[in-house]
Coordinates of C-alpha atoms and ligand atoms in Angstrom, one line a residue:
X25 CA -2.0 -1.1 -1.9
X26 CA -3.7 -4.2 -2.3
X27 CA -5.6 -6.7 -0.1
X28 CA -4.3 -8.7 2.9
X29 CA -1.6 -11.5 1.6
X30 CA -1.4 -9.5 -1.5
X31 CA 2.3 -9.2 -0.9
X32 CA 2.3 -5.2 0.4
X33 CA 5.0 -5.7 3.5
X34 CA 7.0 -8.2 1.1
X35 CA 7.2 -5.8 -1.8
X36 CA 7.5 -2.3 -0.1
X37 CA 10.3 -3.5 2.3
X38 CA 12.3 -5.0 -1.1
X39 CA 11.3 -2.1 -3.4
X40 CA 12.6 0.4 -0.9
X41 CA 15.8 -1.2 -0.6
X42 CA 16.0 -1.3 -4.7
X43 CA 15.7 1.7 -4.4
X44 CA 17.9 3.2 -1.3
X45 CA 14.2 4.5 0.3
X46 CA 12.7 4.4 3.4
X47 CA 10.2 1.4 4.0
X48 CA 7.5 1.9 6.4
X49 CA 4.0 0.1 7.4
X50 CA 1.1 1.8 7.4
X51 CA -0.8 0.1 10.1
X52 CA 2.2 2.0 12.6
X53 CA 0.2 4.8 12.3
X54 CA -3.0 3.1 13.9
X55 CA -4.0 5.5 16.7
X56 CA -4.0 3.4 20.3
X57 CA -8.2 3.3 20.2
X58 CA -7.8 1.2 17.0
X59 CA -4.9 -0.7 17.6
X60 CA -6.9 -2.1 20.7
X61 CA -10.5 -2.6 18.4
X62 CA -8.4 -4.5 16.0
X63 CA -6.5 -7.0 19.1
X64 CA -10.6 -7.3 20.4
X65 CA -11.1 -8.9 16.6
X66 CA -13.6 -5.9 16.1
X67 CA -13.4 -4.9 12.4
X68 CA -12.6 -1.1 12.1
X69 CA -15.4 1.2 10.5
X70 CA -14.7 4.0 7.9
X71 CA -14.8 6.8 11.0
X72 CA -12.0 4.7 12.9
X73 CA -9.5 4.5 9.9
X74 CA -10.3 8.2 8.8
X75 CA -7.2 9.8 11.6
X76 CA -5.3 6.3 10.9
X77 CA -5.3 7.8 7.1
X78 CA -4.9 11.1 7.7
X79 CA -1.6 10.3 10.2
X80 CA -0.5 8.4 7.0
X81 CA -0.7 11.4 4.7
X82 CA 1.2 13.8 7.0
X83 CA 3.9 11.3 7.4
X84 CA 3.8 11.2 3.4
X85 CA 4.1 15.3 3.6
X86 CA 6.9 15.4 6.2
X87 CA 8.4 13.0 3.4
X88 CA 7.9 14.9 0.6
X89 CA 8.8 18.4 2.4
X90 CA 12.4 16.7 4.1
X91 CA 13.4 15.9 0.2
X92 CA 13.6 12.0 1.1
X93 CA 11.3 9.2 -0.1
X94 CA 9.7 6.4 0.9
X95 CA 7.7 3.1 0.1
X96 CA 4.7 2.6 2.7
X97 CA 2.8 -0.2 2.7
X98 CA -0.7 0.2 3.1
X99 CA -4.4 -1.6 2.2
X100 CA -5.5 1.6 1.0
X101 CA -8.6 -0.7 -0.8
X102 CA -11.3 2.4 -1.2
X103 CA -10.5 5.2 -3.7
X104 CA -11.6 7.4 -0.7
X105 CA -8.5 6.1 1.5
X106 CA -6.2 6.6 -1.4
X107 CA -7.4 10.5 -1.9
X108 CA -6.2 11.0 1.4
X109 CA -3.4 9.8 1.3
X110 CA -2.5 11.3 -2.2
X111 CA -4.7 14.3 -1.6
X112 CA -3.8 16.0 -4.8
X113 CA 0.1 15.4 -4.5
X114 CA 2.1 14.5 -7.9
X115 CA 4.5 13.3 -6.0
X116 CA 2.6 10.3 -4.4
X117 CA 2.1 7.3 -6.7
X118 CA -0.1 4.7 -5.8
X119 CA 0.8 0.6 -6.4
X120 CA -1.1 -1.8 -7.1
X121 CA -0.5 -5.4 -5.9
X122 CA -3.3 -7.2 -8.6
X123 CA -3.5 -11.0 -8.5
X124 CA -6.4 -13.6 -7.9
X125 CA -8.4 -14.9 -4.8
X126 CA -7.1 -18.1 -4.8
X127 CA -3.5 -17.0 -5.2
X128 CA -3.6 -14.7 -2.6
X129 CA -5.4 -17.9 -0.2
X130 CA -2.7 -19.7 -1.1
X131 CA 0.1 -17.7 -0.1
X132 CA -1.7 -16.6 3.6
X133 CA -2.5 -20.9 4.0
X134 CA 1.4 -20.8 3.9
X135 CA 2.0 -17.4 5.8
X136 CA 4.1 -17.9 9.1
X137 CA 3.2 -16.2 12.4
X138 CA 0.0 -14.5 10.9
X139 CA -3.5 -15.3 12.5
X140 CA -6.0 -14.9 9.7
X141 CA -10.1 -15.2 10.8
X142 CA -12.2 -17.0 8.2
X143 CA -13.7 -14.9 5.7
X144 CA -11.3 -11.8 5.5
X145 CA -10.0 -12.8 2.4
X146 CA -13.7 -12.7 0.7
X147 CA -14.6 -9.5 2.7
X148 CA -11.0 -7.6 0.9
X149 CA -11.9 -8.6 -2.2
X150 CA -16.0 -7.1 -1.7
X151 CA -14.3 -3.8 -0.1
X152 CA -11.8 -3.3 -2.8
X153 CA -12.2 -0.4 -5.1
X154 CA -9.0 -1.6 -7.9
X155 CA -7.7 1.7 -9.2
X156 CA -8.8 3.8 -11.9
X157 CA -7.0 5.3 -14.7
X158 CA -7.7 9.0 -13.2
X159 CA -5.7 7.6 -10.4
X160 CA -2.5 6.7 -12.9
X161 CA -1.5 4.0 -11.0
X162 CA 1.0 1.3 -11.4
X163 CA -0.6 -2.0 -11.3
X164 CA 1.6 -4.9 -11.3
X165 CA 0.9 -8.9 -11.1
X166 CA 2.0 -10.7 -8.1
X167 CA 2.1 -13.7 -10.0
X168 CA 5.6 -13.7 -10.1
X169 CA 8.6 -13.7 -8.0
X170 CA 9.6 -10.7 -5.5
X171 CA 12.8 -9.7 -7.8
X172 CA 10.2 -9.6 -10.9
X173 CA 7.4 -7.4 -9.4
X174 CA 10.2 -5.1 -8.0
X175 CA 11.4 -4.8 -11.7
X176 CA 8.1 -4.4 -13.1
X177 CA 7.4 -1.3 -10.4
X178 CA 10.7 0.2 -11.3
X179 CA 10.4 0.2 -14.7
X180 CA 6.6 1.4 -14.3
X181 CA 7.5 4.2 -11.9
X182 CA 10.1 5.4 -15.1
X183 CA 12.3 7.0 -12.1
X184 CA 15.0 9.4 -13.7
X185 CA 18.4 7.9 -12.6
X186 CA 20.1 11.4 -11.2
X187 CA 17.4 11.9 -8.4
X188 CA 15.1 8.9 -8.0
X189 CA 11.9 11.6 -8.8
X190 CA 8.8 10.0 -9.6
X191 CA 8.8 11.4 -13.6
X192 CA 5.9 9.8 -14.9
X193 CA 2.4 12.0 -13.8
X194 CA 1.5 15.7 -14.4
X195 CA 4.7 16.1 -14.0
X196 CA 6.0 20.4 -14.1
Ligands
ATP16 N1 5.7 -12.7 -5.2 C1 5.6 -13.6 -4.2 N2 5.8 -14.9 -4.4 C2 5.6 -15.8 -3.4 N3 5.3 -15.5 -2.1 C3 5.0 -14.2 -1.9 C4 5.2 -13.2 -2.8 N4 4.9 -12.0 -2.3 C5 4.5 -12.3 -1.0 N5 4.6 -13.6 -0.7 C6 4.3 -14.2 0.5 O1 2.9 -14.1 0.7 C7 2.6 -13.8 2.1 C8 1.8 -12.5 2.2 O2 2.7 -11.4 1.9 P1 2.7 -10.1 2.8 O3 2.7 -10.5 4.2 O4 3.9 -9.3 2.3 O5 1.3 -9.5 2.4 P2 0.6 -8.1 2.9 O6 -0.1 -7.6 1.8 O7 1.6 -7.3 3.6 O8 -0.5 -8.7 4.0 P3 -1.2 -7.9 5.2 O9 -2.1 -7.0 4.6 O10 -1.9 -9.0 5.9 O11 -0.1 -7.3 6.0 C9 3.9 -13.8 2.8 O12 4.1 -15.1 3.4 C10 5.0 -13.6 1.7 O13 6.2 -14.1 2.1
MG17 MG1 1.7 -6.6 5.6

């Protein structure tokens, strides 16, 4: 999780090859009606991303019940998005991609093949609800390189090296 330019694609993709895991992008599982808001440049509302989430969370299950695992990238900015998408699971952990405005401006100023409207940058930042420890998180700088927030995450997530199980929360 994180805001636009945070990093999510970059990380997720590298972190799931680290790892052997499945990458995938959350905004796949945009149902058609958003997917053709969002090319109109018409923000979403709360009620559009509600079945975007929810499609999110059963791919997450379908995961979890198949015995594989994955990396998704996905805003997830609102504790509300991320309950859905956790709903209660132990087996979910959520990342957190933490750095600074003007970082994060810098590194979408440089971003190829990306349109970005004025003012979304400011407008993540107002919508975004960082994690809280109830959440147990891993929160990681992204003022680094790629291979240094991948080794930060791994050594957060404390994976056990005979079946690449989360090990870290409420764990039975
Ligand atoms: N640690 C890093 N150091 C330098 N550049 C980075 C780093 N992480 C990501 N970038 C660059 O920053 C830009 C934004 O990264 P990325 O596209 O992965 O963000 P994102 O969170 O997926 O954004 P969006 O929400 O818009 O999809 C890209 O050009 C990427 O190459
Ligand atoms: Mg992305």
């Amino acid at each position: 999780m994180g805001v636009s330019g945070s990093g999510k694609s970059t990380i997720a993709q590298k972190l799931a090859q680290r790892l052997g895991w499945t990458y995938e992008d959350g905004d796949r599982f945009h149902p058609a009606s958003n997917v053709a808001k969002m090319s109109a440049g018409h923000p979403l509302t709360d009620e559009d991303r509600w079945p975007w989430l929810r499609a999110i969370a059963d791919e997450i299950d379908r995961v979890c019940k198949a015995g594989e695992h994955a990396v998704i990238a996905c805003s997830a900015l609102k504790r509300a998005y991320r309950d859905i998408l956790v709903h209660g699971r132990n087996d979910v952990r959520i990342i957190y991609l933490d750095g600074t405005e003007p970082l994060i401006a810098k590194r979408l100023a440089q971003r190829k093949g990306h349109f970005m409207p004025p003012g979304l940058l400011a407008s993540q930042f107002k919508t975004l609800e960082p994690p809280d420890a109830s959440e147990d998180a891993v929160t990681v700088s992204i003022d680094a390189s790629v291979d240094a927030i991948v080794d930060d995450i791994v050594g957060q997530l404390e994976l056990s090296p005979t079946n690449s199980q989360p090990s870290g929360r409420n764990r039975s």
